[in-house]
Coordinates of C-alpha atoms and ligand atoms in Angstrom, one line a residue:
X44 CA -8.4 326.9 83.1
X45 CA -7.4 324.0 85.5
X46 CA -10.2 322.4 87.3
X47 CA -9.6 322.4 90.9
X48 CA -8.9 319.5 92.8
X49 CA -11.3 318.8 95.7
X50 CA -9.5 318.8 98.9
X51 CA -8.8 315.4 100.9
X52 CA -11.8 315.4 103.9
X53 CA -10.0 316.0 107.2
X54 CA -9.5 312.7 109.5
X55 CA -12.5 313.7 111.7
X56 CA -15.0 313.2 108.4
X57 CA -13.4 309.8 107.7
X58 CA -16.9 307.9 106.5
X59 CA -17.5 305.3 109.4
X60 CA -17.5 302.8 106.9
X61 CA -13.9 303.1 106.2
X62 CA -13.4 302.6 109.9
X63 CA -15.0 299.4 109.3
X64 CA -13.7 298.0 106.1
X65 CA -9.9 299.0 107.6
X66 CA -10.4 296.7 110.3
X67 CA -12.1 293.5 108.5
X68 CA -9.9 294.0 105.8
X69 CA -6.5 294.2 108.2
X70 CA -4.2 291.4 107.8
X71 CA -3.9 290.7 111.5
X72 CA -7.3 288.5 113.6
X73 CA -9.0 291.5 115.2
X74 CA -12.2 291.3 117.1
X75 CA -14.1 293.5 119.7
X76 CA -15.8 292.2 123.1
X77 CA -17.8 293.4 125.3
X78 CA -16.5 294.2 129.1
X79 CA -16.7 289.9 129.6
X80 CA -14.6 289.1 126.7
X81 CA -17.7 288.3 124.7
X82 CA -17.5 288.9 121.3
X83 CA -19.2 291.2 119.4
X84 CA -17.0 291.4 116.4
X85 CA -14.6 289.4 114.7
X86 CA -12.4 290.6 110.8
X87 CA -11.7 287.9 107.9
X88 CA -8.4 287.3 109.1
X89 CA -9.5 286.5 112.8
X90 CA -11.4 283.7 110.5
X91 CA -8.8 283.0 108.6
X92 CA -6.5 282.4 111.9
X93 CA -9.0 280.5 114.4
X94 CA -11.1 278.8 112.0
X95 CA -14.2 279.8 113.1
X96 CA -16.6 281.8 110.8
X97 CA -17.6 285.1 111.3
X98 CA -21.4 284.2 112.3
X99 CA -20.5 281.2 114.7
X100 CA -18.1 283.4 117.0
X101 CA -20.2 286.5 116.7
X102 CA -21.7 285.8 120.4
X103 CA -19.1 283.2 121.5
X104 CA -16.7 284.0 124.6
X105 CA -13.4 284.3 123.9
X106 CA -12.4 282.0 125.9
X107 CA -13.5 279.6 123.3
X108 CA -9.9 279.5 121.5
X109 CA -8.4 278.3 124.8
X110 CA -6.6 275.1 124.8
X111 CA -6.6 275.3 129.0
X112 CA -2.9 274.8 129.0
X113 CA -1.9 278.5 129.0
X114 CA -0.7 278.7 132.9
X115 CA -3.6 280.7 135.0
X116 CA -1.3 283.4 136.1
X117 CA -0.9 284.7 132.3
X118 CA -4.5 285.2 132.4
X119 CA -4.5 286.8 135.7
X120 CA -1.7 289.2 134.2
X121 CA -4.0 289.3 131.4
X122 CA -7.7 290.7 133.5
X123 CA -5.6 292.4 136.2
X124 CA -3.8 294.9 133.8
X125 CA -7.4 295.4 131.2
X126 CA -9.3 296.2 135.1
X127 CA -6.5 299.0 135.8
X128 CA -7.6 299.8 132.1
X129 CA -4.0 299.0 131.2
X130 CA -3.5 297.3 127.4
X131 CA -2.2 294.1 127.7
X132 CA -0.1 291.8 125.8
X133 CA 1.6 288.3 125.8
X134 CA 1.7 285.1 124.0
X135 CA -1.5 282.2 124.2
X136 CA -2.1 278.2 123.6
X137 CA -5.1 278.5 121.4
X138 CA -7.3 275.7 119.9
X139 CA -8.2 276.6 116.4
X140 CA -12.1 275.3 115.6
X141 CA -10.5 272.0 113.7
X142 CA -8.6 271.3 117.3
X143 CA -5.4 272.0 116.0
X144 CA -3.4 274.0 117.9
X145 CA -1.3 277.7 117.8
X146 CA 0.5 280.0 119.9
X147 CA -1.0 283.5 119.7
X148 CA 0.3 286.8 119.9
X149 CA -2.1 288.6 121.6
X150 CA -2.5 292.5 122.3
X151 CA -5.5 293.4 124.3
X152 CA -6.2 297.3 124.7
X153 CA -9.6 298.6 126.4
X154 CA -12.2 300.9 125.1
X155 CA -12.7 303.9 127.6
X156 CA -16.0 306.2 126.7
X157 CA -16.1 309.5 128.1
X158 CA -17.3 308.5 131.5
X159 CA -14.2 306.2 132.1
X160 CA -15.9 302.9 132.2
X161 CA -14.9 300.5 129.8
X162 CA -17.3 299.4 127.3
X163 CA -15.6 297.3 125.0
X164 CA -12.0 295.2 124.2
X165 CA -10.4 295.5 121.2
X166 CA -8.4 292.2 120.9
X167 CA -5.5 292.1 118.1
X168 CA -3.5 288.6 117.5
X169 CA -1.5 286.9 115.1
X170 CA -0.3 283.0 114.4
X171 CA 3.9 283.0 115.8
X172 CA 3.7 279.4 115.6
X173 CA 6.3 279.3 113.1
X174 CA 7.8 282.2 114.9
X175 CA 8.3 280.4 117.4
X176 CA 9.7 277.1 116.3
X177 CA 12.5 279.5 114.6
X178 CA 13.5 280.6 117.4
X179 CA 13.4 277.7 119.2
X180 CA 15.2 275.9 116.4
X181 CA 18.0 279.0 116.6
X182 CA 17.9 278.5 120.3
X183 CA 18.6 275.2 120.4
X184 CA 21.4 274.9 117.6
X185 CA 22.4 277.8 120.1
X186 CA 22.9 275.8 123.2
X187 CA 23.7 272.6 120.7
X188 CA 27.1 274.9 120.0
X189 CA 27.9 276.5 123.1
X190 CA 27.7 272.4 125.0
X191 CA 30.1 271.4 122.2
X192 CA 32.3 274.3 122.2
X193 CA 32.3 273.8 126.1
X194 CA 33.0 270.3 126.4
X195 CA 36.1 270.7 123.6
X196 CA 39.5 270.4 125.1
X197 CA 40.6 273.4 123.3
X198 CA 39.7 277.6 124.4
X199 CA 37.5 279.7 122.0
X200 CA 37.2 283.1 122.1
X201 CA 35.0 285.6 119.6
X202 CA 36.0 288.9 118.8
X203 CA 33.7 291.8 117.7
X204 CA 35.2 294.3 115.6
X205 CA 36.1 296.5 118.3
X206 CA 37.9 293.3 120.1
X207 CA 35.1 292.9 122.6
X208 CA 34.7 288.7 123.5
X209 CA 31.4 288.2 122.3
X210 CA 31.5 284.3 123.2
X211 CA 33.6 282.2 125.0
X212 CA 33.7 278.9 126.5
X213 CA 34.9 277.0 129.6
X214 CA 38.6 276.5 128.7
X215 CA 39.1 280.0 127.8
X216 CA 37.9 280.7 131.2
X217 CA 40.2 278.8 133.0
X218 CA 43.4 280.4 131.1
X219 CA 41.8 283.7 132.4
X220 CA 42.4 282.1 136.0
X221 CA 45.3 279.9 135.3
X222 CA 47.5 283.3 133.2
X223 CA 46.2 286.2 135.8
X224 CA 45.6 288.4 132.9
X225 CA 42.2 289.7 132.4
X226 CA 41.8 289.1 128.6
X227 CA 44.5 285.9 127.3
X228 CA 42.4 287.2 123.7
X229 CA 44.0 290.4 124.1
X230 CA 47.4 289.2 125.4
X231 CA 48.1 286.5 123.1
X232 CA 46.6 288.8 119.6
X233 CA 49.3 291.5 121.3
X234 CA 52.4 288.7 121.2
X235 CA 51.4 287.3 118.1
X236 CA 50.3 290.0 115.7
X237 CA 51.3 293.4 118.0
X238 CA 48.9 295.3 115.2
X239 CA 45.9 293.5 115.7
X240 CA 43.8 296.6 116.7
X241 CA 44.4 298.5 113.6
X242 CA 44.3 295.2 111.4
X243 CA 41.1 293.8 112.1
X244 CA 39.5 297.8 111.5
X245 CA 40.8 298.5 108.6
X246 CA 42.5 294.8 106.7
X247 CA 40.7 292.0 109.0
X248 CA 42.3 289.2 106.8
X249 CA 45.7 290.3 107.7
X250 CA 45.0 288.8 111.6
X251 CA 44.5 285.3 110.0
X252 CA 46.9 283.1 110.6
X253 CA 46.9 279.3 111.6
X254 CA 49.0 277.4 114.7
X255 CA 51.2 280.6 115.9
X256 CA 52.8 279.8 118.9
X257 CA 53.3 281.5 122.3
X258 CA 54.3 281.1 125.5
X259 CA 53.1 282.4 128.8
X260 CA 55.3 283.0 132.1
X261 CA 54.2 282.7 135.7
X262 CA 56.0 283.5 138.2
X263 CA 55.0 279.9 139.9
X264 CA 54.5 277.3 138.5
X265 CA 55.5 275.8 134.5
X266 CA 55.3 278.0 131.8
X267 CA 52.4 277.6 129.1
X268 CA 52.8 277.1 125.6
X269 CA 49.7 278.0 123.5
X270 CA 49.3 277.6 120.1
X271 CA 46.7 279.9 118.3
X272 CA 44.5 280.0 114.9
X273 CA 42.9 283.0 114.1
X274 CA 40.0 283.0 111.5
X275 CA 37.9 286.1 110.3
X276 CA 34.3 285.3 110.3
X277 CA 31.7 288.3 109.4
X278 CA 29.2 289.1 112.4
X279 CA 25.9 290.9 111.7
X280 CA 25.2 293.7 113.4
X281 CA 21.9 293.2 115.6
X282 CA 21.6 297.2 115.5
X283 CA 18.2 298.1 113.8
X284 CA 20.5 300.8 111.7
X285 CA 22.4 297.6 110.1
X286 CA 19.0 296.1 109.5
X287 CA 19.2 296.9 105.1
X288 CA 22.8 296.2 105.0
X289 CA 23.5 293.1 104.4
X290 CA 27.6 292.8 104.6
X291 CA 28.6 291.6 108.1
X292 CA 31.5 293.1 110.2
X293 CA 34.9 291.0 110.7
X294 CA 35.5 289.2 113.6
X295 CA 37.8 287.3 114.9
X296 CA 37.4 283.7 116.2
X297 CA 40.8 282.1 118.2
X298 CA 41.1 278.7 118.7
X299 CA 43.5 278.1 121.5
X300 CA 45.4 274.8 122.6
X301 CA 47.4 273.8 125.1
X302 CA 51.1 272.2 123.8
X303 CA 53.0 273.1 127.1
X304 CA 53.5 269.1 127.5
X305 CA 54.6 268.5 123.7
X306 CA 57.1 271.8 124.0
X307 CA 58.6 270.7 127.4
X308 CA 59.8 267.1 126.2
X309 CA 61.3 269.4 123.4
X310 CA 62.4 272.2 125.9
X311 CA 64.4 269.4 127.9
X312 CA 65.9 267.7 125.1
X313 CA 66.8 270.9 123.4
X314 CA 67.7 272.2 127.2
X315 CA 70.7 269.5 126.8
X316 CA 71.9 270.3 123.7
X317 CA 72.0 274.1 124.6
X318 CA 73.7 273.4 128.0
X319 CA 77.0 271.7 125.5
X320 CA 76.7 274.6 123.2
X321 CA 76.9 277.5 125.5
X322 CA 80.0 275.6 127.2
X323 CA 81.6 275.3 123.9
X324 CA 81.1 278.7 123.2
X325 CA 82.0 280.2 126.3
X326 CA 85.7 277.6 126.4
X327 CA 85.9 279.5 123.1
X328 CA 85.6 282.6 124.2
X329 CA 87.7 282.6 127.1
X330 CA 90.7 281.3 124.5
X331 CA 90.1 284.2 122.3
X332 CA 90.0 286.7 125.3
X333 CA 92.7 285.3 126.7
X334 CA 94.7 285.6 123.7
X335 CA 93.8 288.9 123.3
X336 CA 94.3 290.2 126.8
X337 CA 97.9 288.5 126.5
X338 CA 98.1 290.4 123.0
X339 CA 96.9 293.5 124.5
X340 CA 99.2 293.2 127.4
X341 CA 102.2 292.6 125.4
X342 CA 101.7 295.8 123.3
X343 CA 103.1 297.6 126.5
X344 CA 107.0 295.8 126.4
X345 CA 106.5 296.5 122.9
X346 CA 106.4 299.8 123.0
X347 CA 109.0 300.2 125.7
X348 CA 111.4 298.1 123.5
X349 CA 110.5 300.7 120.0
X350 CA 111.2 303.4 122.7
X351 CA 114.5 301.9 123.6
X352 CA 115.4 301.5 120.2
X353 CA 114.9 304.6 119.0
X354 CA 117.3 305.9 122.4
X355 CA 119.7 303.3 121.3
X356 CA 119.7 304.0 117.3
X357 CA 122.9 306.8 117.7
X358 CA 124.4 305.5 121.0
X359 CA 124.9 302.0 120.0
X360 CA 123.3 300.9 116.0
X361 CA 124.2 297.4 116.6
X362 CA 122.1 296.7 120.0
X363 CA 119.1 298.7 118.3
X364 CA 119.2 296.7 114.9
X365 CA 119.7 293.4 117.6
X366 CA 116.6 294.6 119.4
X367 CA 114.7 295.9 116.6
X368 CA 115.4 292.3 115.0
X369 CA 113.7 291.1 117.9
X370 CA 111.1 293.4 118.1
X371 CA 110.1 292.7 114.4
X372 CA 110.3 288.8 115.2
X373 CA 107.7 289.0 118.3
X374 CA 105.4 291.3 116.0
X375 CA 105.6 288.9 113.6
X376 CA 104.6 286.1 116.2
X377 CA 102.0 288.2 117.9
X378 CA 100.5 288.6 114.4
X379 CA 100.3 285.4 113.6
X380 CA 98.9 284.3 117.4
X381 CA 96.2 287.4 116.5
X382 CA 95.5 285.2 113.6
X383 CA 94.5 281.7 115.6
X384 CA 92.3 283.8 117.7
X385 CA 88.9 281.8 117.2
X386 CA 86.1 283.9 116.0
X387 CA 82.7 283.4 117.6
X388 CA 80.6 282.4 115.3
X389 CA 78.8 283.9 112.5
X390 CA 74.6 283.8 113.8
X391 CA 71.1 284.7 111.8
X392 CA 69.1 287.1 112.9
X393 CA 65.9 285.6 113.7
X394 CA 62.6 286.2 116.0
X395 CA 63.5 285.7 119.0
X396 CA 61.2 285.5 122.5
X397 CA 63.7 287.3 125.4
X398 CA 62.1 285.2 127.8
X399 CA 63.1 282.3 126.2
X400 CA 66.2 283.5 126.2
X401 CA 66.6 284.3 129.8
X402 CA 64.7 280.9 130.8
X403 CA 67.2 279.1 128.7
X404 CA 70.0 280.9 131.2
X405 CA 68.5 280.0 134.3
X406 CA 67.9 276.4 133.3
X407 CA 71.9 276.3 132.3
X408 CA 72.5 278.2 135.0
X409 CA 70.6 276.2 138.1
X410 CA 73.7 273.8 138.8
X411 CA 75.7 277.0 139.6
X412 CA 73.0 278.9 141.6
X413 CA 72.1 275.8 143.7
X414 CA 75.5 275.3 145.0
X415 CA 75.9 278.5 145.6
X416 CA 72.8 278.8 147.3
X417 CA 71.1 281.6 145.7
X418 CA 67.1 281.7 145.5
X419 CA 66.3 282.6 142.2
X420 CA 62.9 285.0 141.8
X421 CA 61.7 284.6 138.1
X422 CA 59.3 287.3 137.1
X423 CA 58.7 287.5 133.8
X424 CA 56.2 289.4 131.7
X425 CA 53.5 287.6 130.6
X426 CA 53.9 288.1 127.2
X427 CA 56.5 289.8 125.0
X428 CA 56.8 290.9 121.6
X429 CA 59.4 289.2 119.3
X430 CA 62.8 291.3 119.2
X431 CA 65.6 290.8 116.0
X432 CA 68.4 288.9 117.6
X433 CA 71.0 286.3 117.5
X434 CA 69.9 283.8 120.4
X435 CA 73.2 282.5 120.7
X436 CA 75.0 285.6 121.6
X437 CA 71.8 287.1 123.6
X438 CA 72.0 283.8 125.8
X439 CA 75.7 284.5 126.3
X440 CA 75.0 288.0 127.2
X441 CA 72.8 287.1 130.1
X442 CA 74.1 284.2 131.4
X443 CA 77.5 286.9 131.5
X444 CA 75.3 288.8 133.8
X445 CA 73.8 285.5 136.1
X446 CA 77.7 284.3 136.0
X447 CA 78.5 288.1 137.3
X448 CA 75.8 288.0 139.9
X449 CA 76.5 284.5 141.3
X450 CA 80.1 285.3 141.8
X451 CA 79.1 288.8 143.6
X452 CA 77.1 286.7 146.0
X453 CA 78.7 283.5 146.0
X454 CA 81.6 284.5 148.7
X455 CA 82.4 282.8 151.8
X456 CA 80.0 284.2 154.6
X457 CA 77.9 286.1 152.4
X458 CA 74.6 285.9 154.1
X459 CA 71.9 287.3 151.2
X460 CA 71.8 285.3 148.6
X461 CA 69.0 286.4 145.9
X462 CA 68.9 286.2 142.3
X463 CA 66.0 288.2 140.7
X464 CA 65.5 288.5 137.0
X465 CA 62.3 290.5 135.4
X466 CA 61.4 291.3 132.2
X467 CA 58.8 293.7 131.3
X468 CA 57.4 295.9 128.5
X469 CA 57.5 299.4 128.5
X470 CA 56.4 301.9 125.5
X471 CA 58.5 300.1 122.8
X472 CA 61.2 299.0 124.8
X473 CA 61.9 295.2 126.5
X474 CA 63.5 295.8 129.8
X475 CA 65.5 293.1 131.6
X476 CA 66.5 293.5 135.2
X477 CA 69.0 291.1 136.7
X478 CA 69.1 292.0 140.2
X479 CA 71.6 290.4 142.8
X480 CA 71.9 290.8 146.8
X481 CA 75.8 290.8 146.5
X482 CA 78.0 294.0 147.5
X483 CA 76.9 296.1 144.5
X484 CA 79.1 298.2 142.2
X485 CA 80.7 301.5 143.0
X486 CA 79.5 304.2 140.9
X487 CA 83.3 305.3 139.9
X488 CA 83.4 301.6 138.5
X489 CA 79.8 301.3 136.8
X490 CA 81.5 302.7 133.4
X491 CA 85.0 301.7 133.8
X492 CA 83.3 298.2 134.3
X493 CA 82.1 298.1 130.6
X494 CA 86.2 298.5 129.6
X495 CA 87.7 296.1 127.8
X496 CA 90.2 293.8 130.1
X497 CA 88.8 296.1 133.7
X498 CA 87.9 293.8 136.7
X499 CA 87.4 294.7 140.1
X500 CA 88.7 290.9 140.8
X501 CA 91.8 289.7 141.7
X502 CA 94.0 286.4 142.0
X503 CA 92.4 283.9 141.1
X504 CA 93.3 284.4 137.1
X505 CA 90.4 283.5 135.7
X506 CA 89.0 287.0 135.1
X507 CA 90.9 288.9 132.7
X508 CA 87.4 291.5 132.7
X509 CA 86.1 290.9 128.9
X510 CA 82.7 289.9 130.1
X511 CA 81.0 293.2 130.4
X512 CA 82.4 295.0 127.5
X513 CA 81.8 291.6 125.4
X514 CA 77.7 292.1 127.2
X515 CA 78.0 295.8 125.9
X516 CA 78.9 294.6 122.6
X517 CA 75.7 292.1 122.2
X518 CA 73.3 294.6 123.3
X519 CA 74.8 297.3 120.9
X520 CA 74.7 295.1 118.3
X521 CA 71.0 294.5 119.1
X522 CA 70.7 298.0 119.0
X523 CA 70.3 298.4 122.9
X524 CA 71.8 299.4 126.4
X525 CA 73.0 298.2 129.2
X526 CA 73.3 300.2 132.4
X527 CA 74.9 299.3 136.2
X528 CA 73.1 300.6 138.8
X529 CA 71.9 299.9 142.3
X530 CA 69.8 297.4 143.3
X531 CA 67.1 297.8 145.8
X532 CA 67.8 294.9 147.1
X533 CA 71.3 296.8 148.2
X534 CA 73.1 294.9 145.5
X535 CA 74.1 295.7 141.8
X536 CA 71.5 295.7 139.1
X537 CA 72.0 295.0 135.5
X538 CA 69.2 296.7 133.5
X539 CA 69.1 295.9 129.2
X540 CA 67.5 297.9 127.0
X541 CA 65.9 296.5 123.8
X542 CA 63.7 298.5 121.7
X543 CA 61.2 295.8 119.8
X544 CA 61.4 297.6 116.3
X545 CA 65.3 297.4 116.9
X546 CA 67.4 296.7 114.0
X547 CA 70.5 294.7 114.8
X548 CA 73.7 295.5 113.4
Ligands
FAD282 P1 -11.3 282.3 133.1 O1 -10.2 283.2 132.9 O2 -11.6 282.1 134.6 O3 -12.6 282.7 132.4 C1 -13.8 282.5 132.8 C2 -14.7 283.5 132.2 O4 -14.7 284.7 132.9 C3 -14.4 283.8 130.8 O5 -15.6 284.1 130.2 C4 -13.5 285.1 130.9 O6 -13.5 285.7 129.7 C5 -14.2 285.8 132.0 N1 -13.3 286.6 132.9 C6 -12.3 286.2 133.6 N2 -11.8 287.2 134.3 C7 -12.5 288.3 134.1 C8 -12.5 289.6 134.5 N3 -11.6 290.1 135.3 N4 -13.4 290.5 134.0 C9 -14.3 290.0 133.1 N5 -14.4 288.7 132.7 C10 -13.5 287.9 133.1 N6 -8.0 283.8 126.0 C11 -7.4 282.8 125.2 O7 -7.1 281.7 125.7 N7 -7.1 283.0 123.9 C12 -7.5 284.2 123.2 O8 -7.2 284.3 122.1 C13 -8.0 285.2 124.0 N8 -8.4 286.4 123.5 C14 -9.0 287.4 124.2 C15 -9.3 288.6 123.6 C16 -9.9 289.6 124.4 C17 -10.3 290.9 123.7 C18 -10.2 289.3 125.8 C19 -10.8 290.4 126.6 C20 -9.9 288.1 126.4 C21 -9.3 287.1 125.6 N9 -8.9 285.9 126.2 C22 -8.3 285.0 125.4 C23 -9.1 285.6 127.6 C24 -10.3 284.8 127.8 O9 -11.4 285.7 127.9 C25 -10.3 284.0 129.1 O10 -10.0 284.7 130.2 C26 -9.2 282.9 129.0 O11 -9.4 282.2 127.8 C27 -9.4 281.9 130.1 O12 -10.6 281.4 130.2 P2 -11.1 280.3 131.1 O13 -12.4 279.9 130.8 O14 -10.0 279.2 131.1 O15 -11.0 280.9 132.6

């Protein structure tokens, strides 16, 4: 038979000496007081704590352990809340009974008996002094860091995982300012590495990378070259859910510096050698249009003298063998002038920053627009992703358009004289606008214009109408498009159309 099992005794018979032996046996200095602070009671640890045996503070006030530095008004706090009856707690200087001294975590909590008067304190407090130098010690190397990080000439910013800034410092402040964009973390992570989001949740060390360089546009003032490192550091989670798991969350610490000075000298010298180029390319180009326009244009007598011949062939065979001799000899020539046509030159595609491009055209461009008067209005995006392109042609393409705009406004007694060029981002797509104040395009020429050899120009000779349908050509092989339309400002807008994950051709 199995013996039964006597039953636990319910809390309310808990022997009163178990009461007792719980509290002098509790790891944490107890004692009880009478309504003066007087006390009646003290455990081993509140012995082990002060110093003072159980006998000699038996009796004793508590203010004994008092060192007298603790400021009055934390004692005030202390009696005010335990007269409302209110617990109490807070941190005190006390004087152990050898004189050396501890910071005590005190809880104070008043005994009530059934009439409401309080008969007793129960006072509960531990030794934090070590506590308390750790946290100091953390503090400090805390505020150690953050002087040095904001007294380096370079911007830090710390990402959580979800891409919050956790900590920055004074310099990364003053690109929030000096960029007008709310988080220059966020903006330069989106030109740099456009997956960021997604890579620091899922493969943080894919958004490592060291000394990327960007550039920021204003719309006053020079533009700003940064160059960025990104380092994953694991962050512990201060949540008391993360408190058993030890592995830390990525995230991501940018170091930013300033090389706008180091990249202009570049910018200027490579300004020059860009400035030679483009003219090279562009007396190039207008040979081999020429050519071809004067190929294209000759095809027409051509035909009229095959047509003729083929008239003549019964009538009179000599004349049509003498013209077809002659027709055979000016194919012949016109073949082998189609074969000096100089081809533009064969170009990599590489990563290439659009408004870099378009700031390379206006730089080339300013002798032109100054003596023409024009006012320029830059308004770049502040950042861009990288498209696939060949800078050469994509600076020839929009210094087309500029040339296009500055000859639409550039006519004797023209009053408006604006030049605006934007760039923006939308969805997937980079969007330049090059905007003129000139007399705008009818809309029966806005598709004709994109023809091979059409211009709306006459006389002068110099236009023979291969610069749109040449623009056309680059932004198709860039996999883009290029629309005319109307300007608000009343003039003719050029609007191109590059999709960022656009392959070119
Ligand atoms: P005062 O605060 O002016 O104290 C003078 C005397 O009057 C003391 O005996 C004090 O206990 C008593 N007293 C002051 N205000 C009241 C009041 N409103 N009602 C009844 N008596 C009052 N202090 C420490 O520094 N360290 C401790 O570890 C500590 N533990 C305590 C534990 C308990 C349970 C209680 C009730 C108090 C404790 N105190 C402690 C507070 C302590 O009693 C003194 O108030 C404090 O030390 C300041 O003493 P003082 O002599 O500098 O000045």
């Amino acid at each position: 038979m199995p013996v039964a099992q006597p039953a636990p005794p319910p809390a309310s018979q808990l022997p009163p000496e178990a009461y007792r032996q719980a509290v002098d046996q509790a790891d944490l200095a107890i004692s009880i007081t009478d309504p003066q602070a007087n006390i009646l009671f003290a455990n081993e640890a509140f012995t082990r704590v002060t110093g003072y045996g159980c006998d000699e503070i038996v009796g004793c006030n508590e203010s004994v352990l008092s060192n007298h530095t603790t400021p009055p008004e934390t004692y005030r706090a202390l009696w005010s809340n335990l007269a409302a009856q209110r617990p109490w707690s807070g941190r005190l200087l006390n004087r152990r009974k050898d004189g050396s001294l501890y910071l005590a975590e005190l809880s104070i909590s008043p005994v009530v008996d059934e009439r409401g008067r309080t008969t007793h304190f129960l006072g509960m407090h531990r030794d934090i002094t070590e506590l308390h130098r750790l946290e100091r010690v953390v503090r400090n190397q805390k505020e150690l860091i953050e002087s040095v990080i904001d007294a380096a000439p370079m911007a830090f910013a710390l990402l959580d995982p979800n891409g919050r800034i956790v900590l920055d410092n004074q310099e990364y402040k003053k690109l929030v300012t000096d960029l007008r964009v709310s988080e220059p973390a966020h903006a330069l992570l989106d030109g740099l590495l456009p997956e960021w989001r997604d890579a620091l949740a899922t493969q943080p060390e894919r958004c490592a990378f060291a000394s990327r360089e960007t550039r920021f546009d204003r719309p006053a003032g020079r533009p700003r070259w940064l160059s960025v490192t990104s380092s994953v550091i694991a962050m512990h989670s201060d949540c008391a859910d993360s408190y058993f798991c030890a592995a830390g969350q990525p995230g991501l610490l940018l170091v930013i510096s300033d090389v706008s000075n180091l990249r202009e000298e570049q910018e200027r010298a490579r300004a020059a050698v860009l400035q030679a180029v483009l003219a090279e390319e562009e007396r190039t180009a207008a040979i081999r249009e020429g050519l071809s326009a004067a190929l294209f244009r000759l095809e027409e007598p051509m035909n009229v003298m095959a047509s003729a011949i083929a008239v003549l062939q019964r009538r009179d065979p000599g004349s049509a063998r003498m013209l077809q001799d002659a027709l055979s000899a000016s194919r012949e020539h016109m073949e082998t002038l189609r074969q000096v046509i100089p081809q533009s030159p064969q170009e990599i595609v590489v990563r290439v920053n659009i408004n870099e491009i378009l700031r390379d055209v206006l730089e080339v461009s300013t002798p032109r627009l100054l003596a023409a008067g024009i006012v320029v209005d830059w308004r770049p995006a502040a950042t861009l992703p990288p498209v696939l392109g060949r800078p050469l042609q994509l600076r020839m393409l929009f210094k087309a358009l500029v040339d296009n705009a500055i000859e639409a406004m550039n006519v004797k007694g023209w009053k408006r004289r604006e030049l605006t060029l934007v760039s923006a981002v939308d969805a997937d797509c980079i969007i330049v606008s090059v905007l003129d104040t000139g007399p705008g395009i009818p809309p029966e020429w806005r598709l004709k214009a994109f023809e091979p050899f059409f211009t709306a120009k006459n006389g002068s000779g110099r236009h023979i109408g291969t610069g749109l349908s040449r623009a056309q050509q680059v932004v198709a092989d860039h996999g883009g498009i290029i629309d005319l339309d109307d300007s608000p400002g009343g003039g003719c807008a050029a609007i191109v159309e590059f999709r960022v994950d656009g392959d070119p051709i």
